[in-house]
Structures are given as C-alpha cells and as structure tokens.
CSV table of N, CA and C in Angstrom, one decimal:
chain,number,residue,atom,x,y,z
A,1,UNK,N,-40.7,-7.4,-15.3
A,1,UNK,CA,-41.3,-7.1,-14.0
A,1,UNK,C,-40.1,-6.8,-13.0
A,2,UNK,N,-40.3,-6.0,-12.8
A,2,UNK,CA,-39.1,-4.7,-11.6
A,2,UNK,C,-39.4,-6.3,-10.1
A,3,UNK,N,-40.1,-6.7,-9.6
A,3,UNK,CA,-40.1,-7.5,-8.1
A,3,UNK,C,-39.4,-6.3,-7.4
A,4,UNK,N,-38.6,-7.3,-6.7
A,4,UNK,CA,-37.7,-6.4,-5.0
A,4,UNK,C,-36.7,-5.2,-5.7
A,5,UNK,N,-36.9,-4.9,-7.3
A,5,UNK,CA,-35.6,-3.9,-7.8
A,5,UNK,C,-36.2,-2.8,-7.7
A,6,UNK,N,-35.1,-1.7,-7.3
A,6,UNK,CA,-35.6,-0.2,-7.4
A,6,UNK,C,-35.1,0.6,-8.7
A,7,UNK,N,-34.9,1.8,-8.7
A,7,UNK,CA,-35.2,2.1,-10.1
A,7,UNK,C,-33.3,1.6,-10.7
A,8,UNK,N,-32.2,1.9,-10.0
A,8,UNK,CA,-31.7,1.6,-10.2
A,8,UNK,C,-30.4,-0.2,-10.4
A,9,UNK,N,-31.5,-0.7,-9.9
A,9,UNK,CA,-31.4,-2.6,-9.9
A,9,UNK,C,-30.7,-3.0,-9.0
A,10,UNK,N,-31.0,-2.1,-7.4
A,10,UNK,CA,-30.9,-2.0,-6.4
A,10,UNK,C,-32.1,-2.9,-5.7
A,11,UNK,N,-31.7,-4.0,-5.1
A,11,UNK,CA,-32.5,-4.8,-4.0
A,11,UNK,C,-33.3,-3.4,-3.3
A,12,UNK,N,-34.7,-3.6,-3.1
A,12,UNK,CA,-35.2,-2.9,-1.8
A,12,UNK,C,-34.6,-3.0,-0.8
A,13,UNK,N,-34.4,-4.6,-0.3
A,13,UNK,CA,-33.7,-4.7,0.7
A,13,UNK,C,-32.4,-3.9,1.3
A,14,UNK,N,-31.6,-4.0,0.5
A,14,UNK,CA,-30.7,-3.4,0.1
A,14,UNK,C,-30.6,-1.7,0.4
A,15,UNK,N,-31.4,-1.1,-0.1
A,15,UNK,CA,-31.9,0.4,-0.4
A,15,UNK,C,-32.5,0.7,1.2
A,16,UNK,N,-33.6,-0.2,1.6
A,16,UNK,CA,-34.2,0.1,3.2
A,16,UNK,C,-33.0,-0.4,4.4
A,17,UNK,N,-31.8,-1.1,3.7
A,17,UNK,CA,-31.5,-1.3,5.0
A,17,UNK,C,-30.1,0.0,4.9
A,18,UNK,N,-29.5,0.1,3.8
A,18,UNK,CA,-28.6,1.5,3.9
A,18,UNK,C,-29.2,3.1,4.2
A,19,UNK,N,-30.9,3.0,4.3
A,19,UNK,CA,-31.7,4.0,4.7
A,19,UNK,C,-31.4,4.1,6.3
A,20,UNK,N,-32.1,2.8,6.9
A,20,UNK,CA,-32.0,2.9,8.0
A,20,UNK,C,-30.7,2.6,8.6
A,21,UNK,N,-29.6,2.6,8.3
A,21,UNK,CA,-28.3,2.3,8.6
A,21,UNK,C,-28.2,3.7,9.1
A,22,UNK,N,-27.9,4.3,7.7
A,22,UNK,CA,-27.9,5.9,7.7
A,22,UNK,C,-28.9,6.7,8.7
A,23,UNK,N,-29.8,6.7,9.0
A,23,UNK,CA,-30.6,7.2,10.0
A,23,UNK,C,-30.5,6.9,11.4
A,24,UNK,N,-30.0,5.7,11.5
A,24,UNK,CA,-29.0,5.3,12.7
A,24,UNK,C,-28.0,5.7,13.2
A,25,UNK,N,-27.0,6.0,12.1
A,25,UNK,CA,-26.0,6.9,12.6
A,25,UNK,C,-26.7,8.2,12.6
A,26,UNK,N,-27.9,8.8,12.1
A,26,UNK,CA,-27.8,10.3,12.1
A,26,UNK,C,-28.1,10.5,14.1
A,27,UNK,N,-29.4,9.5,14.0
A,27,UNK,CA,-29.8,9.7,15.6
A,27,UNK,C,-28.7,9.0,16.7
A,28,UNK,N,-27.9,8.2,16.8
A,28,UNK,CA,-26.5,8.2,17.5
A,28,UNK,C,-25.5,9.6,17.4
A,29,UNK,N,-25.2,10.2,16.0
A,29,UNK,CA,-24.9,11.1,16.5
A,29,UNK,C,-25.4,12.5,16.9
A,30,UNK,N,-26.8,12.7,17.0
A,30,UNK,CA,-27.2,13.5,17.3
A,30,UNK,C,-27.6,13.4,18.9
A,31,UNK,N,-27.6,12.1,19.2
A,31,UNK,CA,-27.8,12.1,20.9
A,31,UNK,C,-26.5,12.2,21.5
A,32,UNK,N,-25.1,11.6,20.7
A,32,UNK,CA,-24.1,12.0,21.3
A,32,UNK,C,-23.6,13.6,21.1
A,33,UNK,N,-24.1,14.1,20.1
A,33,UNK,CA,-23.8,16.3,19.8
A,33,UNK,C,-24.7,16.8,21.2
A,34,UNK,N,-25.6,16.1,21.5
A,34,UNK,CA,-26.6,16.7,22.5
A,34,UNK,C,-26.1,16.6,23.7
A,35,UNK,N,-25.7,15.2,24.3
A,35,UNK,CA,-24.7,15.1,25.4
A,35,UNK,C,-23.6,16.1,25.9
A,36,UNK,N,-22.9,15.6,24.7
A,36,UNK,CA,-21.6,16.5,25.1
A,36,UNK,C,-21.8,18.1,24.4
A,37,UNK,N,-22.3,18.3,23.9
A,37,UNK,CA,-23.1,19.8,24.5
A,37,UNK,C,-23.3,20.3,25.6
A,38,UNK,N,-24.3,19.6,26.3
A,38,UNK,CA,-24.5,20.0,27.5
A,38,UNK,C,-23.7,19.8,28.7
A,39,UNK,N,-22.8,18.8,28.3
A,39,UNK,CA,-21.6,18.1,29.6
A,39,UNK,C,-20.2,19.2,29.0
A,40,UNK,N,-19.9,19.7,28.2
A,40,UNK,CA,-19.2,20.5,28.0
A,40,UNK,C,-19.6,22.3,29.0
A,41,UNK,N,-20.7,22.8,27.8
A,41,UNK,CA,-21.8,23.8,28.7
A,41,UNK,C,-21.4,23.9,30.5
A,42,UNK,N,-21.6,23.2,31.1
A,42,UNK,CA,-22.0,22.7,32.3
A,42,UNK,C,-20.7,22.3,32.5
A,43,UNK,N,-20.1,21.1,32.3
A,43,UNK,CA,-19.0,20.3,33.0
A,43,UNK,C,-17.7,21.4,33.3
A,44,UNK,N,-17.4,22.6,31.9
A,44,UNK,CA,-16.0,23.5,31.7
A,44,UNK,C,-16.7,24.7,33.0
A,45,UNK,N,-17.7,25.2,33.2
A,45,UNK,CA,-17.8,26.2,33.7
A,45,UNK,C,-17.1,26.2,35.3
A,46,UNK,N,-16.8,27.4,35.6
A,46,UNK,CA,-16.5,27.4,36.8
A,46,UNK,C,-17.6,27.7,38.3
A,47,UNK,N,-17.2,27.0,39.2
A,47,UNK,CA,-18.4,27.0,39.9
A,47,UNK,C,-18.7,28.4,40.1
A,48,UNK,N,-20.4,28.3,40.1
A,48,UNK,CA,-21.0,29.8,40.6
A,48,UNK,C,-21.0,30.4,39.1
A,49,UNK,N,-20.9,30.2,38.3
A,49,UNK,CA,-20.5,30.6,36.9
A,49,UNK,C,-21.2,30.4,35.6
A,50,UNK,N,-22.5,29.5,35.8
A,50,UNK,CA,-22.7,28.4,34.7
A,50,UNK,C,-23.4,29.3,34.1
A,51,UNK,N,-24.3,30.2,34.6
A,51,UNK,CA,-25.0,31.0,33.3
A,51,UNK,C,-24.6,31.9,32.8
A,52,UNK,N,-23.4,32.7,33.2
A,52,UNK,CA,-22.6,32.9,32.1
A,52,UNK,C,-21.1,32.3,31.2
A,53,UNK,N,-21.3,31.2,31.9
A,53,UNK,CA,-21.0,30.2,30.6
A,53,UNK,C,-21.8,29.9,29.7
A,54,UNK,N,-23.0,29.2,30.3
A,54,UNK,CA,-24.3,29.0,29.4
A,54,UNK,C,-25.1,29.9,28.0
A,55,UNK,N,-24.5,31.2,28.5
A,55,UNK,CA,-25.0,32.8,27.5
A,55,UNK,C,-23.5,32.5,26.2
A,56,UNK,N,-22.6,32.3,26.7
A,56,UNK,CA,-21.9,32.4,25.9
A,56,UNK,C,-21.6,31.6,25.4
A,57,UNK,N,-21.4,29.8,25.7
A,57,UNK,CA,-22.1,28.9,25.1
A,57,UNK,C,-23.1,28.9,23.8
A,58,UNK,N,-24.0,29.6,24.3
A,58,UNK,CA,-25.3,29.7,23.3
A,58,UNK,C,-25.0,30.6,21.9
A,59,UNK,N,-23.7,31.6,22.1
A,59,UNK,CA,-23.7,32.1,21.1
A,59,UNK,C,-23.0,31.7,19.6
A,60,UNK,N,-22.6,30.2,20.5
A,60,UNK,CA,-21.9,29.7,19.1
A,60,UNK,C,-23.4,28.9,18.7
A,61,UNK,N,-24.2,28.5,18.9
A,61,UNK,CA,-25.5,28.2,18.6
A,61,UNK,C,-25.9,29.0,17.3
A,62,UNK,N,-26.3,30.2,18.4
A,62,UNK,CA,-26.6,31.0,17.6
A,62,UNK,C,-26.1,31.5,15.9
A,63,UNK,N,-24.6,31.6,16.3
A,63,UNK,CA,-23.8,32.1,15.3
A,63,UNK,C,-24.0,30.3,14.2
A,64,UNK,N,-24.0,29.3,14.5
A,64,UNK,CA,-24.4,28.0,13.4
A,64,UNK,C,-25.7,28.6,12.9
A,65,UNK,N,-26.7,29.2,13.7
A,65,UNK,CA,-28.3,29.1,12.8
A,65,UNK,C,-27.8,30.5,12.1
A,66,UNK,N,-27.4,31.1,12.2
A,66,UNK,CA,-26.9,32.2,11.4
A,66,UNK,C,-25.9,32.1,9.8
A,67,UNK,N,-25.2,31.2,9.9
A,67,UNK,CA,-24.1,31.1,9.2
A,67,UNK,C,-24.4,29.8,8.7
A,68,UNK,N,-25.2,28.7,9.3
A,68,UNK,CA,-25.1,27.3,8.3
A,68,UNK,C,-26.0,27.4,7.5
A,69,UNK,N,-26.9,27.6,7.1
A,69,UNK,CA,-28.0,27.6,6.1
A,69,UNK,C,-26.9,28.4,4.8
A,70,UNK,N,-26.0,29.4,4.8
A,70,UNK,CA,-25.2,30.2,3.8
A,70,UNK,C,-24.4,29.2,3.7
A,71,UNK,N,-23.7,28.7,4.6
A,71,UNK,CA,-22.2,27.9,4.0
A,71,UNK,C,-23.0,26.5,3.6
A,72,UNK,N,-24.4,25.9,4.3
A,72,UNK,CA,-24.7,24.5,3.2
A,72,UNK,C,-24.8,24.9,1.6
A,73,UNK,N,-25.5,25.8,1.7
A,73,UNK,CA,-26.0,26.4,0.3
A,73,UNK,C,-24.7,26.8,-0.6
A,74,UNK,N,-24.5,27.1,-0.2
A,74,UNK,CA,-22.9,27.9,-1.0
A,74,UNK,C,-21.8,26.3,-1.2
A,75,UNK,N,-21.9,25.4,-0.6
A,75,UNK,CA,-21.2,24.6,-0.7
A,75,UNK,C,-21.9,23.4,-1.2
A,76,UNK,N,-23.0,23.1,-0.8
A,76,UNK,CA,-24.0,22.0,-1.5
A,76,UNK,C,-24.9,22.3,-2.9
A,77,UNK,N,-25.2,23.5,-2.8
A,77,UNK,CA,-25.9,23.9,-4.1
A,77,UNK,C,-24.9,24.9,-5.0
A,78,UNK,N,-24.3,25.0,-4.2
A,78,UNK,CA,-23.1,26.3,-5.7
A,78,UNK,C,-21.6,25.0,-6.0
A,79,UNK,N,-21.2,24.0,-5.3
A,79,UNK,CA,-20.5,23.4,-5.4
A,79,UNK,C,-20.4,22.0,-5.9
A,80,UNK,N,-21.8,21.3,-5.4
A,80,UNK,CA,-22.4,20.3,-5.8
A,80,UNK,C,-21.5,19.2,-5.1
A,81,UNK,N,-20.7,18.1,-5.6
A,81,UNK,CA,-20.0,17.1,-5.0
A,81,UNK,C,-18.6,17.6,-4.3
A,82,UNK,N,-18.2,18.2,-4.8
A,82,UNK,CA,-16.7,19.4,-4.5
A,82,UNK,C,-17.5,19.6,-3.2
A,83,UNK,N,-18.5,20.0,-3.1
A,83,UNK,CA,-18.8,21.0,-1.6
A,83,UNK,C,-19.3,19.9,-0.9
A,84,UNK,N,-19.7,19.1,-1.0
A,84,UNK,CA,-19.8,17.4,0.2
A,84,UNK,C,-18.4,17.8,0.7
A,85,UNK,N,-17.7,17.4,-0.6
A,85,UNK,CA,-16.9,17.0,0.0
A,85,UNK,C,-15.8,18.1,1.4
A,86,UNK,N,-16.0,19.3,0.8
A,86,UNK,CA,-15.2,20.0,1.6
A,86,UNK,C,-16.1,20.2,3.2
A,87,UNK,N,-17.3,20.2,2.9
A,87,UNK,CA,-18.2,19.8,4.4
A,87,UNK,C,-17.7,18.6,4.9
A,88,UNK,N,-17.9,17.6,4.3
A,88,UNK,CA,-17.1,16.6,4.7
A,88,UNK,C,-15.9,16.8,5.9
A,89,UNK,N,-15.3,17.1,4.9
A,89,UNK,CA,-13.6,17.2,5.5
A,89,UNK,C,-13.7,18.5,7.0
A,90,UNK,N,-14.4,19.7,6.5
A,90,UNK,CA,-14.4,20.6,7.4
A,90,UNK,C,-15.4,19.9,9.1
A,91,UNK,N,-16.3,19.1,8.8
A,91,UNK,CA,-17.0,18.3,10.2
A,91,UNK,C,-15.5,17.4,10.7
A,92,UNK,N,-14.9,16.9,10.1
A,92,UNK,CA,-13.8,15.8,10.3
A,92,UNK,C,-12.9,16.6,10.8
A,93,UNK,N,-12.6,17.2,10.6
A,93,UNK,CA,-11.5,18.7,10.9
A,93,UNK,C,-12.3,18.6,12.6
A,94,UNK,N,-13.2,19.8,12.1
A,94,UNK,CA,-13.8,20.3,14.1
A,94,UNK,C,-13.9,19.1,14.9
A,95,UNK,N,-14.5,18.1,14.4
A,95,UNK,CA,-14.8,16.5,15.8
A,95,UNK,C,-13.9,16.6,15.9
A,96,UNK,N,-12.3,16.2,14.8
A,96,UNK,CA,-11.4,15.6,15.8
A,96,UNK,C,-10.1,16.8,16.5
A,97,UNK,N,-10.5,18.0,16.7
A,97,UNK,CA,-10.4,19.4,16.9
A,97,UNK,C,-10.9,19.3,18.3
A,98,UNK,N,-12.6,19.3,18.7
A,98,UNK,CA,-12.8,18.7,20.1
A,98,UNK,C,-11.6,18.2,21.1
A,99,UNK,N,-11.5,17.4,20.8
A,99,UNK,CA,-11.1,16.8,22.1
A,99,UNK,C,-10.0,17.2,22.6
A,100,UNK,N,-8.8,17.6,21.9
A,100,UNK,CA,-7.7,18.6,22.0
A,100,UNK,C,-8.0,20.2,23.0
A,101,UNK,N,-9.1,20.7,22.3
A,101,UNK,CA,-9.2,21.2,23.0
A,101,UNK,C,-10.2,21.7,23.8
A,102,UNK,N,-11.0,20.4,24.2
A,102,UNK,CA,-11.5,20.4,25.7
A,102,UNK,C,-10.3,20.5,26.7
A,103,UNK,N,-9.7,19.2,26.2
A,103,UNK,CA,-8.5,18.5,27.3
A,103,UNK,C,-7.6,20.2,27.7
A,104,UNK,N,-7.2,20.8,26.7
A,104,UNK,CA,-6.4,22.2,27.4
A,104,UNK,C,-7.0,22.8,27.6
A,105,UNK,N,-8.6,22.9,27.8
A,105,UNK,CA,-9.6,24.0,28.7
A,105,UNK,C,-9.4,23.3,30.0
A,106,UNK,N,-9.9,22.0,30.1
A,106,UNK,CA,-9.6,21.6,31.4
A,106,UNK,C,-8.5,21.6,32.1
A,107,UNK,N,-6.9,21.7,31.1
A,107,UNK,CA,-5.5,21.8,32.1
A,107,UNK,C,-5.6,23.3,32.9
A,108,UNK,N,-6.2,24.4,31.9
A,108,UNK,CA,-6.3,25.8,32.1
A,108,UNK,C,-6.6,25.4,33.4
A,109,UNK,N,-7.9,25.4,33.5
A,109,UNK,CA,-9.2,25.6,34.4
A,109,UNK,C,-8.6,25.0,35.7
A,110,UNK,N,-8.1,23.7,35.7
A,110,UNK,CA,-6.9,22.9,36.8
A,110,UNK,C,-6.2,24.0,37.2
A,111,UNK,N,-4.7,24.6,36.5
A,111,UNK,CA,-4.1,25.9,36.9
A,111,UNK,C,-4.6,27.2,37.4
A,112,UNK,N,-5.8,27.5,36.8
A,112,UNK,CA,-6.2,28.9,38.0
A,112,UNK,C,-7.7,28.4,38.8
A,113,UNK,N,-7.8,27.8,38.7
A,113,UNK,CA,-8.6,27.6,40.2
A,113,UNK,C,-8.6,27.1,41.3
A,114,UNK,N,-8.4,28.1,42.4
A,114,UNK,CA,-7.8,28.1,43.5
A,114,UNK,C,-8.6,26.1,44.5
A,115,UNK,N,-7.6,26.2,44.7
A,115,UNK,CA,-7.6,24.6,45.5
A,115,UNK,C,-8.9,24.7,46.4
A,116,UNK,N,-9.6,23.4,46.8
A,116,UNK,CA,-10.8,23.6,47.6
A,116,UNK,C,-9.9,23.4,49.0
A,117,UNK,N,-11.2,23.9,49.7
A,117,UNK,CA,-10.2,24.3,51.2
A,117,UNK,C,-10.6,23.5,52.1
C-alpha cells in the first residue's frame, strides 16, 4: 500500500510543499519583473518623454515574444539538462547585469539634464 508515497517514495507532503514553494517563488518573482518594469519604463524617462520611452521600452518585449519560444526550445528540447542549465546561467547573468546598469543610466541622465530652475 503506496499511503502518503508518490510514485517515487516521495512523501506527498513533501512533493505538495516543494510544489507550492516553487510557485511561490514563480509569483514573487513575477510581481517583482512587473514592478520594476514599469518603475524602470517610467522612473529612466526623461520628463515630457515617457511615451517614447514607453515605444521603445516595449520593443524589448516584443523582441522576448519573438525570440523566447526559439531559444526555450532550442535549449530545453534540443539540449535537454545542458540547456537548463545554460538558461539558468544566462537569467543569472542578465538579473545580476540590471542593476549595473540601471545605476549608469541614471549617472548619465544626472549629467545631461539640465538643472531645475
């Protein structure tokens, strides 16, 4: 009799709470990619400026729905654990790439924008 074991003699318990662990982090980080999306978008623009920041913004959007469906596939299905892992590494790479260079968009943006009067 299998009881609380899953197929691999894995506690359910066990199995439902690394489910929802994992799901936890997916929706934390997806409310924090949403945030600073928009506080980037919006916060780097210069005043009077935001919707064509916003257009051009949008095009790295765009260019992900264009290009991620090929690179998961090419990496997850033609590569199998190799290609986690290089996704892996390559997300780890761009997050910690952020903040480098927000911080020198905003020294720019400090240097040529004329002082308020």
């Amino acid at each position: 009799m299998h009881g609380l074991r899953g197929e691999r003699g894995h506690g359910v318990l066990l199995d439902s709470a690394a489910l929802l662990g994992g799901a936890l982090v997916l929706v934390l980080g997806e409310l924090y990619q949403a945030s600073a999306s928009w506080g980037l978008s919006f916060g780097l623009a210069r005043a009077g400026r935001q919707g064509e920041y916003q257009a051009v913004f949008s095009l790295g959007r765009g260019f992900q729905q264009f290009a991620g469906p090929w690179l998961m596939t090419s990496l997850v299905v033609g590569a199998a654990g190799t290609g986690w892992l290089v996704l892996a590494a390559l997300f780890a790479l761009l997050g910690l790439a952020a903040p480098p260079l927000v911080r020198g968009l905003e020294k720019a943006r400090a240097r040529t924008e004329p002082a308020p009067a």
